[in-house]
C-alpha cells in the first residue's frame, strides 16, 4: 500500500498570554505535550490520546480515512484526464496542498478539534494560531522487482520542516497518519534533541533518485 499521512503546519500569529483551558483533561494532555516537545523536539501522541475527539473515536477515525481514500481516488482519476486548454492542470501535486480549504471533512477535523487547538496553543505559547498549510505525503510503493534493495522506491530524506515554512520556533507541524505504517513501509524517523542545534543547511535534491523532497 501507499503510506499516507497529513502534514498540518501552524504558526504563531502573535505572542501573547494564553487563556486558561476550560476542560481540565484537555489542559492536562496539552501540558504533557508541551513538556515532551520542549525536551525532545517532537511528541508522539500520549497513551489514550486521540485527535479524533468524538464519542465514538474508532468510527469517527474510520470515517475520516474513508473520506481520504475517496479524495485520493478522485485525484488520481483527475490526474489521468487530458490537461485543460487554459488554466492549471488538475494533478495530485496541485491538489494535495491546502486541501482543508475545499474539503469540509478535513476542515472539521482541524478547526473543530479542541485537543488539537489546545496542543498548538501550548506549544506556540499563544491563543492566536494560524493554519499556514496542509499537505498530503503519500509514498508510492517500489516496483516488485526492486523491493529487495533497501534504497528502492520513493523516500523522504533527512530534513527540517522549518526549511520549507521559514517559521523556525514560531511554527509547529502535526503529522497525522491515514494508513497503517510499519517498519517495512517506511515510518517517520525523528532525531531526539536536534531542535536544540538550530537550522541546518539544506541542499536542492536532484531528480531521479526517488527523493520526494526538493531540499534535504
PDB file of C-alpha atoms in Angstrom:
ATOM      1  CA  UNK A   1       0.000   0.000   0.000  1.00  0.00           C
ATOM      2  CA  UNK A   2       0.965   3.675  -0.145  1.00  0.00           C
ATOM      3  CA  UNK A   3       1.837   5.076   3.308  1.00  0.00           C
ATOM      4  CA  UNK A   4      -0.274   8.226   3.637  1.00  0.00           C
ATOM      5  CA  UNK A   5      -0.131  10.996   6.192  1.00  0.00           C
ATOM      6  CA  UNK A   6      -1.292  14.577   6.531  1.00  0.00           C
ATOM      7  CA  UNK A   7       1.146  17.313   7.462  1.00  0.00           C
ATOM      8  CA  UNK A   8      -0.569  20.211   9.252  1.00  0.00           C
ATOM      9  CA  UNK A   9       1.606  23.299   9.663  1.00  0.00           C
ATOM     10  CA  UNK A  10       0.568  26.034  12.074  1.00  0.00           C
ATOM     11  CA  UNK A  11       2.329  29.199  13.172  1.00  0.00           C
ATOM     12  CA  UNK A  12       2.119  31.848  15.881  1.00  0.00           C
ATOM     13  CA  UNK A  13       0.116  34.919  14.873  1.00  0.00           C
ATOM     14  CA  UNK A  14       1.431  36.994  17.725  1.00  0.00           C
ATOM     15  CA  UNK A  15       2.992  36.338  21.095  1.00  0.00           C
ATOM     16  CA  UNK A  16       0.537  36.733  23.951  1.00  0.00           C
ATOM     17  CA  UNK A  17      -0.515  35.087  27.197  1.00  0.00           C
ATOM     18  CA  UNK A  18      -2.738  32.043  26.811  1.00  0.00           C
ATOM     19  CA  UNK A  19      -6.137  31.848  28.434  1.00  0.00           C
ATOM     20  CA  UNK A  20      -6.953  29.074  30.847  1.00  0.00           C
ATOM     21  CA  UNK A  21      -8.394  25.993  29.121  1.00  0.00           C
ATOM     22  CA  UNK A  22     -11.932  25.057  30.101  1.00  0.00           C
ATOM     23  CA  UNK A  23     -11.582  21.273  30.006  1.00  0.00           C
ATOM     24  CA  UNK A  24      -9.118  20.045  32.690  1.00  0.00           C
ATOM     25  CA  UNK A  25      -8.482  16.769  30.828  1.00  0.00           C
ATOM     26  CA  UNK A  26      -7.541  18.590  27.615  1.00  0.00           C
ATOM     27  CA  UNK A  27      -5.405  21.047  29.603  1.00  0.00           C
ATOM     28  CA  UNK A  28      -3.508  18.155  31.217  1.00  0.00           C
ATOM     29  CA  UNK A  29      -2.789  16.487  27.853  1.00  0.00           C
ATOM     30  CA  UNK A  30      -1.703  19.820  26.336  1.00  0.00           C
ATOM     31  CA  UNK A  31       0.688  20.392  29.262  1.00  0.00           C
ATOM     32  CA  UNK A  32       2.192  16.913  28.778  1.00  0.00           C
ATOM     33  CA  UNK A  33       2.644  17.548  25.043  1.00  0.00           C
ATOM     34  CA  UNK A  34       4.336  20.883  25.782  1.00  0.00           C
ATOM     35  CA  UNK A  35       6.785  19.296  28.234  1.00  0.00           C
ATOM     36  CA  UNK A  36       7.734  16.433  25.899  1.00  0.00           C
ATOM     37  CA  UNK A  37       8.122  18.750  22.929  1.00  0.00           C
ATOM     38  CA  UNK A  38      10.473  21.019  24.833  1.00  0.00           C
ATOM     39  CA  UNK A  39      12.653  18.106  25.917  1.00  0.00           C
ATOM     40  CA  UNK A  40      12.765  16.047  22.694  1.00  0.00           C
ATOM     41  CA  UNK A  41      11.760  18.383  19.862  1.00  0.00           C
ATOM     42  CA  UNK A  42       8.828  16.133  18.936  1.00  0.00           C
ATOM     43  CA  UNK A  43       5.901  14.416  20.586  1.00  0.00           C
ATOM     44  CA  UNK A  44       4.286  11.058  19.916  1.00  0.00           C
ATOM     45  CA  UNK A  45       0.656  11.177  20.997  1.00  0.00           C
ATOM     46  CA  UNK A  46       0.438  10.175  24.688  1.00  0.00           C
ATOM     47  CA  UNK A  47      -1.242   6.886  25.559  1.00  0.00           C
ATOM     48  CA  UNK A  48      -5.008   7.203  25.325  1.00  0.00           C
ATOM     49  CA  UNK A  49      -4.744  10.483  23.410  1.00  0.00           C
ATOM     50  CA  UNK A  50      -6.658  10.637  20.146  1.00  0.00           C
ATOM     51  CA  UNK A  51      -7.049  13.600  17.806  1.00  0.00           C
ATOM     52  CA  UNK A  52     -10.419  12.256  16.745  1.00  0.00           C
ATOM     53  CA  UNK A  53     -12.363  13.750  19.604  1.00  0.00           C
ATOM     54  CA  UNK A  54     -15.897  12.392  19.081  1.00  0.00           C
ATOM     55  CA  UNK A  55     -17.668   9.995  21.393  1.00  0.00           C
ATOM     56  CA  UNK A  56     -17.120   7.052  19.047  1.00  0.00           C
ATOM     57  CA  UNK A  57     -13.473   7.664  18.181  1.00  0.00           C
ATOM     58  CA  UNK A  58     -12.939   4.453  16.223  1.00  0.00           C
ATOM     59  CA  UNK A  59     -15.946   5.053  13.984  1.00  0.00           C
ATOM     60  CA  UNK A  60     -15.022   8.704  13.524  1.00  0.00           C
ATOM     61  CA  UNK A  61     -11.453   7.777  12.570  1.00  0.00           C
ATOM     62  CA  UNK A  62     -12.722   5.239  10.042  1.00  0.00           C
ATOM     63  CA  UNK A  63     -14.990   7.909   8.583  1.00  0.00           C
ATOM     64  CA  UNK A  64     -12.110  10.336   8.063  1.00  0.00           C
ATOM     65  CA  UNK A  65      -9.982   7.613   6.488  1.00  0.00           C
ATOM     66  CA  UNK A  66     -12.820   6.719   4.098  1.00  0.00           C
ATOM     67  CA  UNK A  67     -13.122  10.388   3.149  1.00  0.00           C
ATOM     68  CA  UNK A  68      -9.394  10.493   2.417  1.00  0.00           C
ATOM     69  CA  UNK A  69      -9.469   7.329   0.283  1.00  0.00           C
ATOM     70  CA  UNK A  70     -12.288   8.729  -1.857  1.00  0.00           C
ATOM     71  CA  UNK A  71     -10.419  12.012  -2.216  1.00  0.00           C
ATOM     72  CA  UNK A  72      -7.209  10.244  -3.227  1.00  0.00           C
ATOM     73  CA  UNK A  73      -9.041   8.041  -5.754  1.00  0.00           C
ATOM     74  CA  UNK A  74     -10.756  11.049  -7.297  1.00  0.00           C
ATOM     75  CA  UNK A  75      -7.474  12.968  -7.516  1.00  0.00           C
ATOM     76  CA  UNK A  76      -5.810  10.012  -9.234  1.00  0.00           C
ATOM     77  CA  UNK A  77      -8.620   9.875 -11.784  1.00  0.00           C
ATOM     78  CA  UNK A  78      -8.427  13.615 -12.438  1.00  0.00           C
ATOM     79  CA  UNK A  79      -4.658  13.401 -12.920  1.00  0.00           C
ATOM     80  CA  UNK A  80      -5.179  10.946 -15.756  1.00  0.00           C
ATOM     81  CA  UNK A  81      -7.535  13.249 -17.657  1.00  0.00           C
ATOM     82  CA  UNK A  82      -6.189  15.446 -20.510  1.00  0.00           C
ATOM     83  CA  UNK A  83      -4.965  18.847 -19.248  1.00  0.00           C
ATOM     84  CA  UNK A  84      -7.252  21.830 -19.939  1.00  0.00           C
ATOM     85  CA  UNK A  85      -6.504  24.194 -22.789  1.00  0.00           C
ATOM     86  CA  UNK A  86      -6.429  27.118 -20.357  1.00  0.00           C
ATOM     87  CA  UNK A  87      -5.866  27.110 -16.623  1.00  0.00           C
ATOM     88  CA  UNK A  88      -3.969  24.927 -14.182  1.00  0.00           C
ATOM     89  CA  UNK A  89      -3.757  21.195 -14.764  1.00  0.00           C
ATOM     90  CA  UNK A  90      -5.602  19.138 -12.151  1.00  0.00           C
ATOM     91  CA  UNK A  91      -2.856  16.940 -10.753  1.00  0.00           C
ATOM     92  CA  UNK A  92      -2.154  15.381  -7.372  1.00  0.00           C
ATOM     93  CA  UNK A  93       0.717  17.832  -6.828  1.00  0.00           C
ATOM     94  CA  UNK A  94      -1.715  20.724  -7.219  1.00  0.00           C
ATOM     95  CA  UNK A  95      -4.490  19.216  -5.123  1.00  0.00           C
ATOM     96  CA  UNK A  96      -2.532  17.843  -2.172  1.00  0.00           C
ATOM     97  CA  UNK A  97      -1.742  21.269  -0.665  1.00  0.00           C
ATOM     98  CA  UNK A  98      -4.188  23.314   1.467  1.00  0.00           C
ATOM     99  CA  UNK A  99      -6.985  20.835   0.788  1.00  0.00           C
ATOM    100  CA  UNK A 100      -8.753  21.835   4.020  1.00  0.00           C
ATOM    101  CA  UNK A 101      -9.925  24.897   2.048  1.00  0.00           C
ATOM    102  CA  UNK A 102     -12.203  22.759  -0.142  1.00  0.00           C
ATOM    103  CA  UNK A 103     -12.715  19.535   1.858  1.00  0.00           C
ATOM    104  CA  UNK A 104     -15.349  20.163   4.589  1.00  0.00           C
ATOM    105  CA  UNK A 105     -14.492  16.953   6.459  1.00  0.00           C
ATOM    106  CA  UNK A 106     -10.810  17.952   6.717  1.00  0.00           C
ATOM    107  CA  UNK A 107     -11.749  21.474   7.808  1.00  0.00           C
ATOM    108  CA  UNK A 108     -13.889  19.931  10.543  1.00  0.00           C
ATOM    109  CA  UNK A 109     -11.075  17.626  11.662  1.00  0.00           C
ATOM    110  CA  UNK A 110      -8.705  20.585  12.093  1.00  0.00           C
ATOM    111  CA  UNK A 111     -10.817  23.527  13.213  1.00  0.00           C
ATOM    112  CA  UNK A 112     -13.452  21.778  15.347  1.00  0.00           C
ATOM    113  CA  UNK A 113     -10.847  19.871  17.344  1.00  0.00           C
ATOM    114  CA  UNK A 114     -10.405  21.179  20.881  1.00  0.00           C
ATOM    115  CA  UNK A 115      -7.431  18.949  21.698  1.00  0.00           C
ATOM    116  CA  UNK A 116      -5.547  19.906  18.543  1.00  0.00           C
ATOM    117  CA  UNK A 117      -6.121  23.611  19.204  1.00  0.00           C
ATOM    118  CA  UNK A 118      -5.098  23.284  22.854  1.00  0.00           C
ATOM    119  CA  UNK A 119      -1.883  21.472  21.913  1.00  0.00           C
ATOM    120  CA  UNK A 120      -0.984  24.095  19.292  1.00  0.00           C
ATOM    121  CA  UNK A 121      -1.607  26.940  21.725  1.00  0.00           C
ATOM    122  CA  UNK A 122       0.508  25.270  24.406  1.00  0.00           C
ATOM    123  CA  UNK A 123       3.395  24.571  22.015  1.00  0.00           C
ATOM    124  CA  UNK A 124       3.425  28.044  20.463  1.00  0.00           C
ATOM    125  CA  UNK A 125       2.658  29.987  23.653  1.00  0.00           C
ATOM    126  CA  UNK A 126      -0.245  31.953  22.204  1.00  0.00           C
ATOM    127  CA  UNK A 127      -4.010  31.830  21.765  1.00  0.00           C
ATOM    128  CA  UNK A 128      -3.715  33.124  18.208  1.00  0.00           C
ATOM    129  CA  UNK A 129      -2.706  30.220  15.958  1.00  0.00           C
ATOM    130  CA  UNK A 130      -2.832  30.324  12.149  1.00  0.00           C
ATOM    131  CA  UNK A 131      -3.085  27.212   9.994  1.00  0.00           C
ATOM    132  CA  UNK A 132      -0.490  28.007   7.346  1.00  0.00           C
ATOM    133  CA  UNK A 133      -0.844  24.904   5.204  1.00  0.00           C
ATOM    134  CA  UNK A 134      -1.649  21.228   4.988  1.00  0.00           C
ATOM    135  CA  UNK A 135      -0.085  18.744   2.605  1.00  0.00           C
ATOM    136  CA  UNK A 136      -0.643  15.068   1.912  1.00  0.00           C
ATOM    137  CA  UNK A 137       2.532  12.990   1.858  1.00  0.00           C
ATOM    138  CA  UNK A 138       1.967   9.718   0.014  1.00  0.00           C
ATOM    139  CA  UNK A 139       4.866   7.421  -0.818  1.00  0.00           C
ATOM    140  CA  UNK A 140       4.210   5.142  -3.796  1.00  0.00           C
ATOM    141  CA  UNK A 141       5.366   1.532  -3.381  1.00  0.00           C
ATOM    142  CA  UNK A 142       8.531   0.325  -5.068  1.00  0.00           C
ATOM    143  CA  UNK A 143       8.211  -1.987  -8.082  1.00  0.00           C
ATOM    144  CA  UNK A 144       8.123  -5.645  -7.076  1.00  0.00           C
ATOM    145  CA  UNK A 145      11.370  -6.438  -8.862  1.00  0.00           C
ATOM    146  CA  UNK A 146      13.201  -3.660  -6.960  1.00  0.00           C
ATOM    147  CA  UNK A 147      11.944  -4.267  -3.410  1.00  0.00           C
ATOM    148  CA  UNK A 148      14.958  -6.367  -2.445  1.00  0.00           C
ATOM    149  CA  UNK A 149      17.037  -3.177  -2.461  1.00  0.00           C
ATOM    150  CA  UNK A 150      16.811  -1.032   0.722  1.00  0.00           C
ATOM    151  CA  UNK A 151      17.076   2.097  -1.452  1.00  0.00           C
ATOM    152  CA  UNK A 152      14.237   1.141  -3.798  1.00  0.00           C
ATOM    153  CA  UNK A 153      11.159   3.314  -4.158  1.00  0.00           C
ATOM    154  CA  UNK A 154      10.309   6.811  -3.015  1.00  0.00           C
ATOM    155  CA  UNK A 155      11.581   8.272   0.233  1.00  0.00           C
ATOM    156  CA  UNK A 156      11.890  11.500   2.241  1.00  0.00           C
ATOM    157  CA  UNK A 157      15.476  12.371   3.120  1.00  0.00           C
ATOM    158  CA  UNK A 158      16.501  13.842   6.489  1.00  0.00           C
ATOM    159  CA  UNK A 159      15.256  17.424   6.718  1.00  0.00           C
ATOM    160  CA  UNK A 160      13.831  20.123   8.999  1.00  0.00           C
ATOM    161  CA  UNK A 161      10.312  21.358   8.281  1.00  0.00           C
ATOM    162  CA  UNK A 162      11.425  24.915   9.085  1.00  0.00           C
ATOM    163  CA  UNK A 163      13.433  24.807   5.837  1.00  0.00           C
ATOM    164  CA  UNK A 164      10.178  24.965   3.923  1.00  0.00           C
ATOM    165  CA  UNK A 165       7.996  27.132   6.171  1.00  0.00           C
ATOM    166  CA  UNK A 166      10.660  29.570   7.362  1.00  0.00           C
ATOM    167  CA  UNK A 167       8.861  29.935  10.708  1.00  0.00           C
ATOM    168  CA  UNK A 168      11.545  28.442  12.950  1.00  0.00           C
ATOM    169  CA  UNK A 169      10.375  28.276  16.568  1.00  0.00           C
ATOM    170  CA  UNK A 170       7.203  30.165  15.613  1.00  0.00           C
ATOM    171  CA  UNK A 171       5.822  27.149  13.750  1.00  0.00           C
ATOM    172  CA  UNK A 172       4.827  23.581  14.521  1.00  0.00           C
ATOM    173  CA  UNK A 173       3.940  20.574  12.356  1.00  0.00           C
ATOM    174  CA  UNK A 174       1.392  17.868  13.163  1.00  0.00           C
ATOM    175  CA  UNK A 175       1.740  14.546  11.324  1.00  0.00           C
ATOM    176  CA  UNK A 176      -1.476  12.537  11.203  1.00  0.00           C
ATOM    177  CA  UNK A 177      -1.351   9.028   9.693  1.00  0.00           C
ATOM    178  CA  UNK A 178      -4.174   7.995   7.342  1.00  0.00           C
ATOM    179  CA  UNK A 179      -2.860   4.492   6.688  1.00  0.00           C
ATOM    180  CA  UNK A 180      -1.237   1.683   8.634  1.00  0.00           C
ATOM    181  CA  UNK A 181       2.555   2.121   8.626  1.00  0.00           C
ATOM    182  CA  UNK A 182       5.127  -0.431   9.728  1.00  0.00           C
ATOM    183  CA  UNK A 183       8.906  -0.693   9.544  1.00  0.00           C
ATOM    184  CA  UNK A 184       8.781  -2.133   6.017  1.00  0.00           C
ATOM    185  CA  UNK A 185       6.619   0.655   4.579  1.00  0.00           C
ATOM    186  CA  UNK A 186       8.768   3.426   5.988  1.00  0.00           C
ATOM    187  CA  UNK A 187       7.599   5.287   9.124  1.00  0.00           C
ATOM    188  CA  UNK A 188       8.600   8.817  10.097  1.00  0.00           C
ATOM    189  CA  UNK A 189      12.016   8.870  11.811  1.00  0.00           C
ATOM    190  CA  UNK A 190      12.837  11.712  14.202  1.00  0.00           C
ATOM    191  CA  UNK A 191      16.123  12.735  15.832  1.00  0.00           C
ATOM    192  CA  UNK A 192      15.613  13.410  19.532  1.00  0.00           C
ATOM    193  CA  UNK A 193      17.083  16.735  20.711  1.00  0.00           C
ATOM    194  CA  UNK A 194      18.028  18.003  17.239  1.00  0.00           C
ATOM    195  CA  UNK A 195      15.795  21.066  17.725  1.00  0.00           C
ATOM    196  CA  UNK A 196      18.485  22.485  20.031  1.00  0.00           C
ATOM    197  CA  UNK A 197      21.023  22.577  17.167  1.00  0.00           C
ATOM    198  CA  UNK A 198      19.253  25.271  15.148  1.00  0.00           C
ATOM    199  CA  UNK A 199      18.718  25.409  11.420  1.00  0.00           C
ATOM    200  CA  UNK A 200      20.902  23.149   9.275  1.00  0.00           C
ATOM    201  CA  UNK A 201      21.845  23.945   5.656  1.00  0.00           C
ATOM    202  CA  UNK A 202      19.703  22.071   3.131  1.00  0.00           C
ATOM    203  CA  UNK A 203      20.560  21.422  -0.481  1.00  0.00           C
ATOM    204  CA  UNK A 204      18.429  21.026  -3.581  1.00  0.00           C
ATOM    205  CA  UNK A 205      17.932  17.370  -4.433  1.00  0.00           C
ATOM    206  CA  UNK A 206      18.486  16.035  -7.917  1.00  0.00           C
ATOM    207  CA  UNK A 207      15.779  14.287  -9.960  1.00  0.00           C
ATOM    208  CA  UNK A 208      15.640  10.566 -10.453  1.00  0.00           C
ATOM    209  CA  UNK A 209      16.825   9.186  -7.109  1.00  0.00           C
ATOM    210  CA  UNK A 210      13.383   8.766  -5.544  1.00  0.00           C
ATOM    211  CA  UNK A 211      13.701  11.604  -3.003  1.00  0.00           C
ATOM    212  CA  UNK A 212      10.303  13.278  -2.699  1.00  0.00           C
ATOM    213  CA  UNK A 213      11.743  16.456  -1.181  1.00  0.00           C
ATOM    214  CA  UNK A 214      13.019  19.496  -3.095  1.00  0.00           C
ATOM    215  CA  UNK A 215      15.561  20.206  -0.332  1.00  0.00           C
ATOM    216  CA  UNK A 216      17.050  17.701   2.088  1.00  0.00           C
TER     217      UNK A 216
END
